[in-house]
Short mmCIF file of C-alpha atoms and ligand atoms in Angstrom, two decimals:
data_model
loop_
_atom_site.label_atom_id
_atom_site.label_comp_id
_atom_site.label_asym_id
_atom_site.label_seq_id
_atom_site.Cartn_x
_atom_site.Cartn_y
_atom_site.Cartn_z
CA MET J 1 36.69 -9.82 -36.39
CA ALA J 2 36.25 -6.15 -35.44
CA VAL J 3 33.51 -5.28 -33.01
CA SER J 4 31.64 -2.01 -33.50
CA TYR J 5 29.24 -0.18 -31.22
CA HIS J 6 25.62 0.50 -32.06
CA SER J 7 22.95 2.58 -30.39
CA THR J 8 20.01 0.73 -28.86
CA ARG J 9 17.83 3.17 -30.82
CA ALA J 10 19.47 2.81 -34.24
CA SER J 11 18.06 0.56 -36.99
CA GLY J 12 19.87 -2.70 -37.66
CA GLU J 13 21.66 -1.40 -40.75
CA ALA J 14 22.98 1.88 -39.31
CA ALA J 15 26.79 2.10 -39.19
CA GLY J 16 28.40 1.64 -35.80
CA VAL J 17 31.32 3.49 -34.20
CA ASP J 18 34.60 2.19 -32.80
CA PHE J 19 35.18 1.59 -29.10
CA GLU J 20 37.07 4.83 -28.49
CA THR J 21 34.20 6.90 -29.92
CA ALA J 22 31.61 5.05 -27.86
CA LEU J 23 33.77 5.45 -24.75
CA MET J 24 34.23 9.20 -25.21
CA ARG J 25 30.61 9.86 -26.10
CA GLY J 26 28.95 7.86 -23.34
CA LEU J 27 25.48 8.31 -24.81
CA ALA J 28 24.88 7.82 -28.56
CA PRO J 29 23.82 10.98 -30.44
CA ASP J 30 20.26 9.63 -30.80
CA GLY J 31 19.99 9.28 -27.01
CA GLY J 32 20.42 5.50 -27.09
CA LEU J 33 23.04 3.38 -25.34
CA TYR J 34 25.92 1.64 -27.07
CA LEU J 35 26.12 -2.13 -27.37
CA PRO J 36 28.84 -4.19 -29.08
CA ARG J 37 28.08 -6.01 -32.31
CA PRO J 38 28.77 -8.79 -32.89
CA VAL J 39 29.09 -10.28 -29.43
CA LEU J 40 31.92 -12.74 -30.10
CA PRO J 41 32.06 -16.32 -28.81
CA LEU J 42 34.45 -16.74 -25.87
CA PRO J 43 38.02 -17.64 -26.86
CA ALA J 44 39.07 -21.25 -26.21
CA GLY J 45 40.53 -21.79 -22.75
CA TRP J 46 38.70 -18.93 -21.05
CA GLN J 47 37.78 -21.20 -18.14
CA ALA J 48 41.45 -21.86 -17.42
CA SER J 49 42.52 -18.24 -16.88
CA ARG J 50 44.50 -17.86 -13.68
CA SER J 51 43.51 -14.32 -12.78
CA LEU J 52 40.94 -11.70 -13.68
CA PRO J 53 43.50 -9.58 -15.60
CA ASP J 54 44.55 -12.68 -17.58
CA LEU J 55 40.93 -13.42 -18.42
CA ALA J 56 40.37 -9.76 -19.36
CA THR J 57 43.46 -9.80 -21.59
CA LEU J 58 42.13 -12.89 -23.34
CA VAL J 59 38.57 -11.64 -23.90
CA LEU J 60 38.70 -7.87 -24.38
CA PRO J 61 41.16 -7.07 -27.24
CA PRO J 62 38.68 -7.47 -30.14
CA TYR J 63 36.10 -5.39 -28.24
CA LEU J 64 38.53 -2.53 -27.61
CA GLY J 65 40.38 -2.59 -30.91
CA VAL J 66 43.67 -2.66 -29.00
CA GLU J 67 46.49 -5.18 -29.29
CA ARG J 68 46.79 -7.68 -26.47
CA GLU J 69 50.36 -6.53 -25.67
CA ALA J 70 49.26 -2.91 -25.21
CA LEU J 71 46.25 -3.86 -23.17
CA GLU J 72 47.83 -6.26 -20.73
CA PRO J 73 49.66 -3.76 -18.46
CA LEU J 74 46.59 -1.52 -18.40
CA LEU J 75 44.36 -4.38 -17.27
CA GLN J 76 46.90 -5.68 -14.77
CA ALA J 77 46.99 -2.24 -13.14
CA ALA J 78 43.22 -1.74 -13.19
CA LEU J 79 42.23 -5.18 -11.87
CA ASP J 80 44.86 -5.64 -9.19
CA PHE J 81 42.66 -6.91 -6.35
CA PRO J 82 41.31 -10.36 -5.44
CA LEU J 83 37.76 -11.64 -6.16
CA PRO J 84 37.23 -14.48 -3.70
CA LEU J 85 34.43 -17.00 -4.21
CA VAL J 86 33.22 -17.81 -0.68
CA PRO J 87 31.24 -21.07 -0.28
CA LEU J 88 28.15 -21.01 1.96
CA ALA J 89 25.84 -23.89 2.92
CA ARG J 90 23.31 -25.28 0.42
CA ASP J 91 25.43 -24.77 -2.67
CA ARG J 92 25.53 -20.99 -2.49
CA HIS J 93 28.75 -19.19 -3.44
CA VAL J 94 29.34 -15.54 -2.74
CA LEU J 95 31.54 -13.81 -5.30
CA GLU J 96 33.09 -10.87 -3.42
CA LEU J 97 33.58 -7.96 -5.78
CA PHE J 98 34.43 -5.42 -3.08
CA HIS J 99 38.16 -5.77 -2.48
CA GLY J 100 39.14 -2.79 -4.62
CA PRO J 101 40.14 0.63 -3.23
CA THR J 102 36.58 1.89 -2.53
CA MET J 103 35.27 -1.50 -1.38
CA ALA J 104 32.44 -1.75 -3.91
CA PHE J 105 32.09 -3.69 -7.15
CA LYS J 106 32.10 -0.49 -9.17
CA ASP J 107 35.90 -0.39 -8.82
CA VAL J 108 36.11 -3.10 -11.50
CA GLY J 109 34.40 -1.07 -14.21
CA ALA J 110 35.61 2.34 -13.08
CA ARG J 111 39.30 1.46 -12.83
CA THR J 112 39.32 -0.20 -16.23
CA MET J 113 37.39 2.64 -17.81
CA ALA J 114 39.62 5.31 -16.24
CA ARG J 115 42.75 3.89 -17.82
CA LEU J 116 41.03 3.38 -21.17
CA THR J 117 39.82 7.00 -21.06
CA ALA J 118 43.28 8.38 -20.24
CA ALA J 119 44.69 6.31 -23.12
CA ALA J 120 41.99 7.65 -25.48
CA ALA J 121 42.60 11.27 -24.35
CA ALA J 122 46.32 10.87 -25.00
CA HIS J 123 45.60 9.27 -28.38
CA ARG J 124 43.38 12.23 -29.34
CA GLY J 125 45.65 14.84 -27.80
CA ARG J 126 42.91 16.57 -25.82
CA SER J 127 41.42 16.83 -22.31
CA VAL J 128 38.30 15.12 -21.04
CA THR J 129 35.86 16.15 -18.30
CA VAL J 130 34.11 13.14 -16.86
CA LEU J 131 30.66 13.93 -15.47
CA VAL J 132 29.00 11.37 -13.24
CA ALA J 133 25.81 11.09 -11.17
CA THR J 134 25.96 8.73 -8.22
CA SER J 135 23.48 7.21 -5.80
CA GLY J 136 26.30 6.03 -3.58
CA ASP J 137 29.23 3.97 -4.66
CA THR J 138 29.69 5.09 -8.25
CA GLY J 139 31.10 8.47 -7.35
CA SER J 140 33.82 7.32 -5.05
CA ALA J 141 34.80 4.45 -7.36
CA VAL J 142 35.00 6.84 -10.31
CA ALA J 143 36.75 9.61 -8.36
CA ASP J 144 39.31 7.19 -7.01
CA ALA J 145 39.83 5.48 -10.36
CA PHE J 146 40.30 8.71 -12.36
CA LYS J 147 42.20 10.80 -9.81
CA GLY J 148 45.46 12.28 -10.95
CA LEU J 149 45.32 10.90 -14.50
CA ALA J 150 46.78 13.21 -17.14
CA ARG J 151 44.24 15.12 -19.29
CA VAL J 152 41.28 13.89 -17.23
CA ARG J 153 39.07 15.86 -14.79
CA VAL J 154 36.07 14.52 -12.88
CA ALA J 155 32.89 16.26 -11.68
CA LEU J 156 30.63 14.08 -9.57
CA LEU J 157 27.05 14.80 -8.53
CA TYR J 158 25.35 13.08 -5.61
CA PRO J 159 21.93 13.60 -3.99
CA GLU J 160 22.01 15.12 -0.52
CA ASP J 161 20.50 12.93 2.21
CA MET J 162 20.47 9.81 0.04
CA VAL J 163 23.95 8.47 0.69
CA SER J 164 25.26 7.11 3.97
CA GLU J 165 27.70 9.13 6.05
CA MET J 166 30.46 6.72 5.19
CA GLN J 167 29.69 6.93 1.48
CA GLU J 168 29.65 10.72 1.66
CA ARG J 169 33.03 10.79 3.35
CA GLN J 170 34.43 8.74 0.51
CA LEU J 171 32.79 10.97 -2.08
CA VAL J 172 34.07 14.28 -0.75
CA THR J 173 37.64 13.21 -0.05
CA ALA J 174 39.88 15.73 -1.82
CA ARG J 175 41.55 14.17 -4.87
CA PRO J 176 43.62 15.78 -7.63
CA GLY J 177 41.48 16.68 -10.65
CA VAL J 178 38.20 15.79 -8.92
CA GLN J 179 35.29 18.01 -7.74
CA ALA J 180 32.27 16.67 -5.80
CA PHE J 181 28.88 18.46 -5.92
CA ARG J 182 26.18 17.88 -3.28
CA VAL J 183 22.92 18.29 -5.21
CA ARG J 184 19.71 19.52 -3.56
CA GLY J 185 17.59 16.76 -5.09
CA THR J 186 17.31 13.01 -5.75
CA PHE J 187 19.46 10.63 -7.75
CA ASP J 188 17.07 10.95 -10.67
CA ASP J 189 17.58 14.75 -10.55
CA CYS J 190 21.32 14.12 -10.73
CA GLN J 191 20.92 11.80 -13.71
CA ARG J 192 18.70 14.33 -15.46
CA LEU J 193 21.25 17.10 -14.92
CA VAL J 194 24.01 14.93 -16.35
CA LYS J 195 21.96 14.03 -19.42
CA GLY J 196 21.10 17.70 -19.94
CA ALA J 197 24.74 18.80 -19.71
CA PHE J 198 25.66 16.52 -22.60
CA SER J 199 23.30 18.35 -24.93
CA ASP J 200 24.18 21.84 -23.59
CA PRO J 201 25.99 23.76 -26.37
CA ALA J 202 27.62 26.05 -23.77
CA LEU J 203 29.50 23.00 -22.43
CA ALA J 204 30.52 21.51 -25.77
CA GLN J 205 34.13 22.70 -25.49
CA LEU J 206 34.69 20.82 -22.21
CA GLY J 207 34.84 17.43 -23.95
CA LEU J 208 32.27 15.98 -21.56
CA SER J 209 32.31 12.25 -21.08
CA SER J 210 30.17 10.07 -18.84
CA ALA J 211 31.31 7.47 -16.36
CA ASN J 212 27.84 6.33 -15.30
CA SER J 213 26.99 2.74 -15.96
CA ILE J 214 25.56 3.94 -19.26
CA ASN J 215 29.16 4.12 -20.48
CA ILE J 216 30.20 1.03 -22.40
CA GLY J 217 33.72 1.43 -20.94
CA ARG J 218 32.39 0.52 -17.52
CA LEU J 219 29.93 -2.05 -18.73
CA LEU J 220 32.23 -4.33 -20.72
CA PRO J 221 34.63 -5.02 -17.82
CA GLN J 222 31.60 -6.02 -15.75
CA ALA J 223 31.14 -9.07 -17.96
CA LEU J 224 34.53 -10.33 -16.77
CA TYR J 225 33.83 -11.21 -13.16
CA TYR J 226 30.84 -13.29 -14.21
CA LEU J 227 33.16 -15.30 -16.44
CA TRP J 228 35.66 -15.50 -13.61
CA GLY J 229 33.08 -16.68 -11.05
CA VAL J 230 31.40 -19.21 -13.33
CA ALA J 231 34.79 -20.60 -14.42
CA ARG J 232 35.98 -20.89 -10.81
CA LEU J 233 32.78 -22.63 -9.72
CA GLY J 234 32.92 -24.98 -12.69
CA ARG J 235 36.53 -25.92 -11.87
CA SER J 236 35.87 -26.53 -8.19
CA THR J 237 32.48 -28.27 -8.35
CA GLY J 238 31.96 -29.32 -11.96
CA ALA J 239 28.69 -27.41 -11.72
CA PRO J 240 27.42 -26.78 -15.22
CA ALA J 241 25.27 -23.66 -15.29
CA PRO J 242 24.76 -21.85 -11.98
CA VAL J 243 21.95 -19.51 -11.00
CA VAL J 244 23.51 -16.05 -10.76
CA THR J 245 21.95 -13.56 -8.34
CA VAL J 246 22.63 -9.87 -8.83
CA PRO J 247 21.81 -7.05 -6.40
CA SER J 248 20.41 -4.55 -8.88
CA GLY J 249 19.57 -0.87 -9.22
CA ASN J 250 20.56 0.76 -12.48
CA LEU J 251 20.94 -2.72 -14.03
CA GLY J 252 24.49 -2.13 -15.26
CA ASN J 253 25.81 -5.05 -13.25
CA LEU J 254 23.15 -7.42 -14.63
CA THR J 255 23.75 -6.17 -18.18
CA GLY J 256 27.41 -7.23 -17.82
CA GLY J 257 26.20 -10.73 -16.94
CA VAL J 258 23.81 -10.88 -19.86
CA LEU J 259 26.67 -9.87 -22.18
CA ALA J 260 28.79 -12.67 -20.72
CA GLU J 261 25.97 -15.12 -21.37
CA LYS J 262 25.71 -13.86 -24.97
CA MET J 263 29.43 -14.61 -25.33
CA GLY J 264 28.67 -18.22 -24.39
CA MET J 265 29.04 -18.37 -20.61
CA PRO J 266 26.73 -21.05 -19.19
CA VAL J 267 24.10 -19.65 -16.79
CA GLY J 268 21.06 -21.43 -15.40
CA ARG J 269 19.16 -18.26 -14.78
CA PHE J 270 19.76 -14.75 -13.55
CA VAL J 271 17.98 -13.44 -10.47
CA ALA J 272 17.66 -9.65 -10.42
CA ALA J 273 17.25 -8.72 -6.75
CA HIS J 274 15.97 -5.19 -6.19
CA ASN J 275 14.95 -3.29 -3.09
CA VAL J 276 11.49 -1.62 -3.06
CA ASN J 277 12.45 0.31 -6.19
CA ASP J 278 10.71 -2.50 -8.02
CA PHE J 279 10.05 -1.36 -11.59
CA PHE J 280 12.12 -4.18 -13.11
CA PRO J 281 10.69 -7.13 -11.12
CA GLU J 282 7.21 -5.76 -11.81
CA PHE J 283 8.02 -5.54 -15.51
CA LEU J 284 9.30 -9.13 -15.58
CA GLU J 285 6.08 -10.28 -13.91
CA GLY J 286 4.04 -8.46 -16.53
CA ARG J 287 2.73 -5.98 -13.97
CA ALA J 288 4.48 -2.89 -15.36
CA GLU J 289 4.78 -1.65 -18.94
CA ALA J 290 8.28 -1.16 -20.38
CA TYR J 291 9.63 2.25 -19.32
CA ALA J 292 6.77 2.85 -16.84
CA PHE J 293 9.40 4.00 -14.34
CA ARG J 294 8.61 5.17 -10.83
CA PRO J 295 9.93 7.81 -8.46
CA THR J 296 12.96 6.72 -6.46
CA ARG J 297 12.41 5.55 -2.88
CA ALA J 298 15.15 5.72 -0.26
CA THR J 299 16.22 2.39 1.30
CA LEU J 300 19.05 0.84 3.31
CA SER J 301 20.57 -0.56 0.11
CA ASN J 302 20.90 2.96 -1.20
CA ALA J 303 23.27 2.28 -4.09
CA MET J 304 20.27 0.48 -5.61
CA ASP J 305 17.79 3.32 -5.07
CA VAL J 306 16.97 3.85 -8.72
CA GLY J 307 13.42 4.42 -9.94
CA ALA J 308 14.36 4.62 -13.61
CA PRO J 309 17.16 2.12 -14.36
CA SER J 310 19.02 3.40 -17.40
CA ASN J 311 20.35 0.01 -18.50
CA PHE J 312 16.83 -1.39 -18.89
CA GLU J 313 17.04 -0.16 -22.48
CA ARG J 314 20.14 -2.28 -23.06
CA LEU J 315 18.59 -5.39 -21.52
CA LEU J 316 15.56 -5.04 -23.78
CA ALA J 317 17.83 -4.61 -26.80
CA LEU J 318 19.91 -7.67 -25.83
CA LEU J 319 17.15 -10.07 -24.85
CA GLY J 320 13.83 -8.63 -26.04
CA ASP J 321 10.94 -10.98 -25.32
CA ALA J 322 13.30 -13.56 -23.80
CA LEU J 323 13.99 -11.24 -20.85
CA PRO J 324 11.46 -12.85 -18.44
CA GLU J 325 12.72 -16.32 -19.42
CA ARG J 326 16.34 -15.54 -18.63
CA VAL J 327 15.86 -13.24 -15.65
CA TRP J 328 13.68 -13.72 -12.59
CA GLY J 329 13.00 -10.55 -10.63
CA VAL J 330 12.34 -9.97 -6.96
CA SER J 331 11.81 -6.97 -4.69
CA VAL J 332 13.03 -7.06 -1.07
CA ASP J 333 12.05 -4.43 1.49
CA ASP J 334 14.23 -3.03 4.29
CA ASP J 335 12.82 -5.30 7.00
CA ALA J 336 13.59 -8.40 4.95
CA THR J 337 17.02 -6.96 4.14
CA LEU J 338 17.85 -6.52 7.83
CA GLY J 339 16.39 -9.96 8.55
CA ARG J 340 18.64 -11.56 5.95
CA MET J 341 21.72 -9.71 7.27
CA ARG J 342 20.89 -11.11 10.71
CA THR J 343 20.20 -14.72 9.67
CA SER J 344 23.15 -14.81 7.32
CA ALA J 345 25.50 -13.63 10.08
CA ARG J 346 23.97 -16.06 12.58
CA ASP J 347 23.44 -19.18 10.46
CA ASP J 348 26.15 -18.89 7.81
CA GLY J 349 28.70 -16.87 9.75
CA TYR J 350 28.66 -14.46 6.83
CA LEU J 351 27.78 -10.79 7.35
CA PRO J 352 26.64 -9.21 4.06
CA CYS J 353 26.20 -5.52 3.28
CA PRO J 354 22.55 -4.48 2.73
CA HIS J 355 22.87 -4.80 -1.08
CA THR J 356 24.31 -8.29 -0.88
CA ALA J 357 21.61 -9.16 1.69
CA VAL J 358 18.94 -8.21 -0.86
CA ALA J 359 20.53 -10.70 -3.26
CA LEU J 360 20.84 -13.48 -0.66
CA GLU J 361 17.18 -12.99 0.29
CA GLY J 362 16.21 -12.85 -3.39
CA LEU J 363 17.92 -16.20 -3.98
CA GLU J 364 16.00 -17.83 -1.11
CA ARG J 365 12.73 -16.62 -2.60
CA TYR J 366 13.72 -17.75 -6.08
CA ARG J 367 14.55 -21.22 -4.81
CA ALA J 368 11.31 -21.42 -2.82
CA VAL J 369 9.14 -20.36 -5.77
CA SER J 370 10.96 -22.26 -8.54
CA GLY J 371 12.29 -25.36 -6.80
CA ASP J 372 15.51 -24.75 -8.76
CA THR J 373 18.27 -26.26 -6.60
CA ARG J 374 21.20 -25.70 -8.93
CA PRO J 375 24.34 -24.20 -7.40
CA ALA J 376 24.11 -20.44 -7.10
CA ILE J 377 26.54 -17.56 -7.33
CA VAL J 378 25.53 -14.46 -5.37
CA LEU J 379 27.37 -11.28 -6.26
CA ALA J 380 28.53 -9.39 -3.16
CA THR J 381 28.77 -5.76 -4.20
CA ALA J 382 30.02 -3.86 -1.13
CA HIS J 383 31.88 -4.42 2.13
CA PRO J 384 29.58 -4.41 5.20
CA ALA J 385 31.88 -1.95 7.00
CA LYS J 386 30.52 0.75 4.70
CA PHE J 387 27.08 0.41 6.35
CA PRO J 388 27.62 0.55 10.12
CA ASP J 389 24.07 1.71 10.92
CA ALA J 390 22.42 -1.14 9.02
CA VAL J 391 24.83 -3.65 10.55
CA ARG J 392 24.02 -2.41 14.03
CA ARG J 393 20.27 -2.52 13.39
CA ALA J 394 20.48 -6.01 11.95
CA THR J 395 22.83 -7.65 14.40
CA GLY J 396 23.08 -5.34 17.42
CA GLU J 397 26.82 -5.35 16.89
CA PRO J 398 29.18 -2.74 15.50
CA ALA J 399 30.30 -3.20 11.90
CA PRO J 400 33.62 -4.95 11.31
CA ARG J 401 36.47 -2.46 11.24
CA SER J 402 38.02 -1.28 8.04
CA PRO J 403 41.26 0.70 8.34
CA GLN J 404 40.81 1.69 4.69
CA LEU J 405 37.55 3.48 5.50
CA GLU J 406 38.62 4.85 8.87
CA GLY J 407 41.58 6.49 7.17
CA LEU J 408 39.16 8.75 5.33
CA VAL J 409 37.97 10.55 8.44
CA ASP J 410 40.94 12.85 8.74
CA ARG J 411 41.47 13.48 5.08
CA GLN J 412 40.86 16.83 3.51
CA ARG J 413 37.40 17.34 1.97
CA ASN J 414 36.38 19.11 -1.20
CA VAL J 415 32.65 19.50 -1.94
CA LEU J 416 30.36 22.28 -3.26
CA PRO J 417 26.55 22.59 -2.93
CA LEU J 418 24.51 22.64 -6.15
CA ASP J 419 20.85 23.38 -6.97
CA ALA J 420 19.18 20.78 -9.19
CA GLU J 421 19.03 23.25 -12.09
CA PRO J 422 20.80 22.96 -15.47
CA ALA J 423 21.99 26.59 -15.25
CA ALA J 424 23.59 25.97 -11.87
CA LEU J 425 25.47 22.93 -13.18
CA ARG J 426 26.57 24.83 -16.29
CA ALA J 427 28.09 27.65 -14.21
CA ALA J 428 29.74 25.23 -11.79
CA LEU J 429 31.32 23.15 -14.57
CA LEU J 430 32.68 26.19 -16.36
CA ASP J 431 34.19 27.42 -13.08
CA PHE J 432 35.70 24.06 -12.24
CA THR J 433 37.30 23.46 -15.62
CA ALA J 434 38.59 27.04 -15.80
CA ALA J 435 40.22 26.59 -12.39
CA ALA J 436 41.62 23.17 -13.23
CA SER J 437 43.21 24.13 -16.55
C1 LIG H 1 25.77 0.27 -7.81
C2 LIG H 1 25.57 -0.80 -6.82
C3 LIG H 1 24.61 -1.80 -7.02
C4 LIG H 1 23.69 -1.83 -8.21
O1 LIG H 1 24.34 -2.01 -9.43
P1 LIG H 1 23.61 -1.56 -10.79
O2 LIG H 1 24.61 -1.77 -11.85
O3 LIG H 1 23.25 -0.12 -10.60
O4 LIG H 1 22.40 -2.41 -10.92
C5 LIG H 1 24.52 -2.79 -6.07
N1 LIG H 1 25.29 -2.78 -4.96
C6 LIG H 1 26.21 -1.83 -4.73
C7 LIG H 1 27.00 -1.88 -3.49
C8 LIG H 1 26.39 -0.81 -5.66
O5 LIG H 1 27.31 0.13 -5.44
#
């Protein structure tokens, strides 16, 4: 059966578009976000897949409208790093998603999407300019994933003073076909600029495409590691339906999990663990109205510093009133984050990054409040070496070394300052694409 893509804002009967159109557009013309319909049941034998690319090759073809044979090499190349499931005491299992080139989970979605975009650009015989706003790890994952691909250029916007030094170094590393912009504003300013550029007629000829987690091309692959983790846990422990804890900001990661559950993956419950940017937990508790977003607050888990999570709209469309039943929300402040980094390192011998620490702490609180003792999977979204200051504050020790990150210090940089104004972005994009073509 063919899957088509429908805007969260379209009526049930409106015609959908194919995957390639949804991928290239990013946002639907009515301002909504694309979701697949129907969500197909998982193919038989999904639990037995031997690798993430194998699992992806089994599940994705009907969603992408591409033959399995054509897709397999693309997925093998995109998903060529391990995803270990590390057991901790008390039936907790950390699924490490950070062994890709930029050491954050966003490599999974970005690397798959990059290759799908290059394939679509070739298919259409035209160039694409990918525009992305990042609060931390998105930009480097996207820049790394898309660099040097034929017919593809990347412009990435990040908020000054809201990313760590290490993250910034990764962002501004010079890469072929990629330009970084340091925006005088917040992450929400960056997101607003990106949204505005898509409806700017002066930029129409650039073939703008988004690589934020609003893009379905990044979202779909994020369903895969949930399937992988749940299958692995089921094989090793016979555990039926684990609690899955997700360090959350823009809610793209969690939306991938909810899609996987819709496909038929067994899940006890999701825990959405946020830092003090707590709109979503407050909503789940009935203390905030839908879309009553708040200004972004800066925290140690800065890739989750999102006041207005764009994938909230998708979660509402997917689950509606069942959202609070399926997802339990929690907000963890910086002190508790540092405390969890410390106790996890001391008691479990496992040093998490601040984002993963928010999730580990969130799971403890969920278990305490609910009494739910089922086995749990905690998604680990970044390598702790990316956050040396937080590691030092939490443990008094230097962060573990990472030759991959240290190698960035001497590399050439390429970054331009940008005012948080639509006109400034317009001029900068026209300059960049003129220079690159
Ligand atoms: C982006 C990111 C998150 C949050 O993911 P969302 O999809 O925005 O909810 C969590 N941890 C890390 C390390 C990230 O880079």
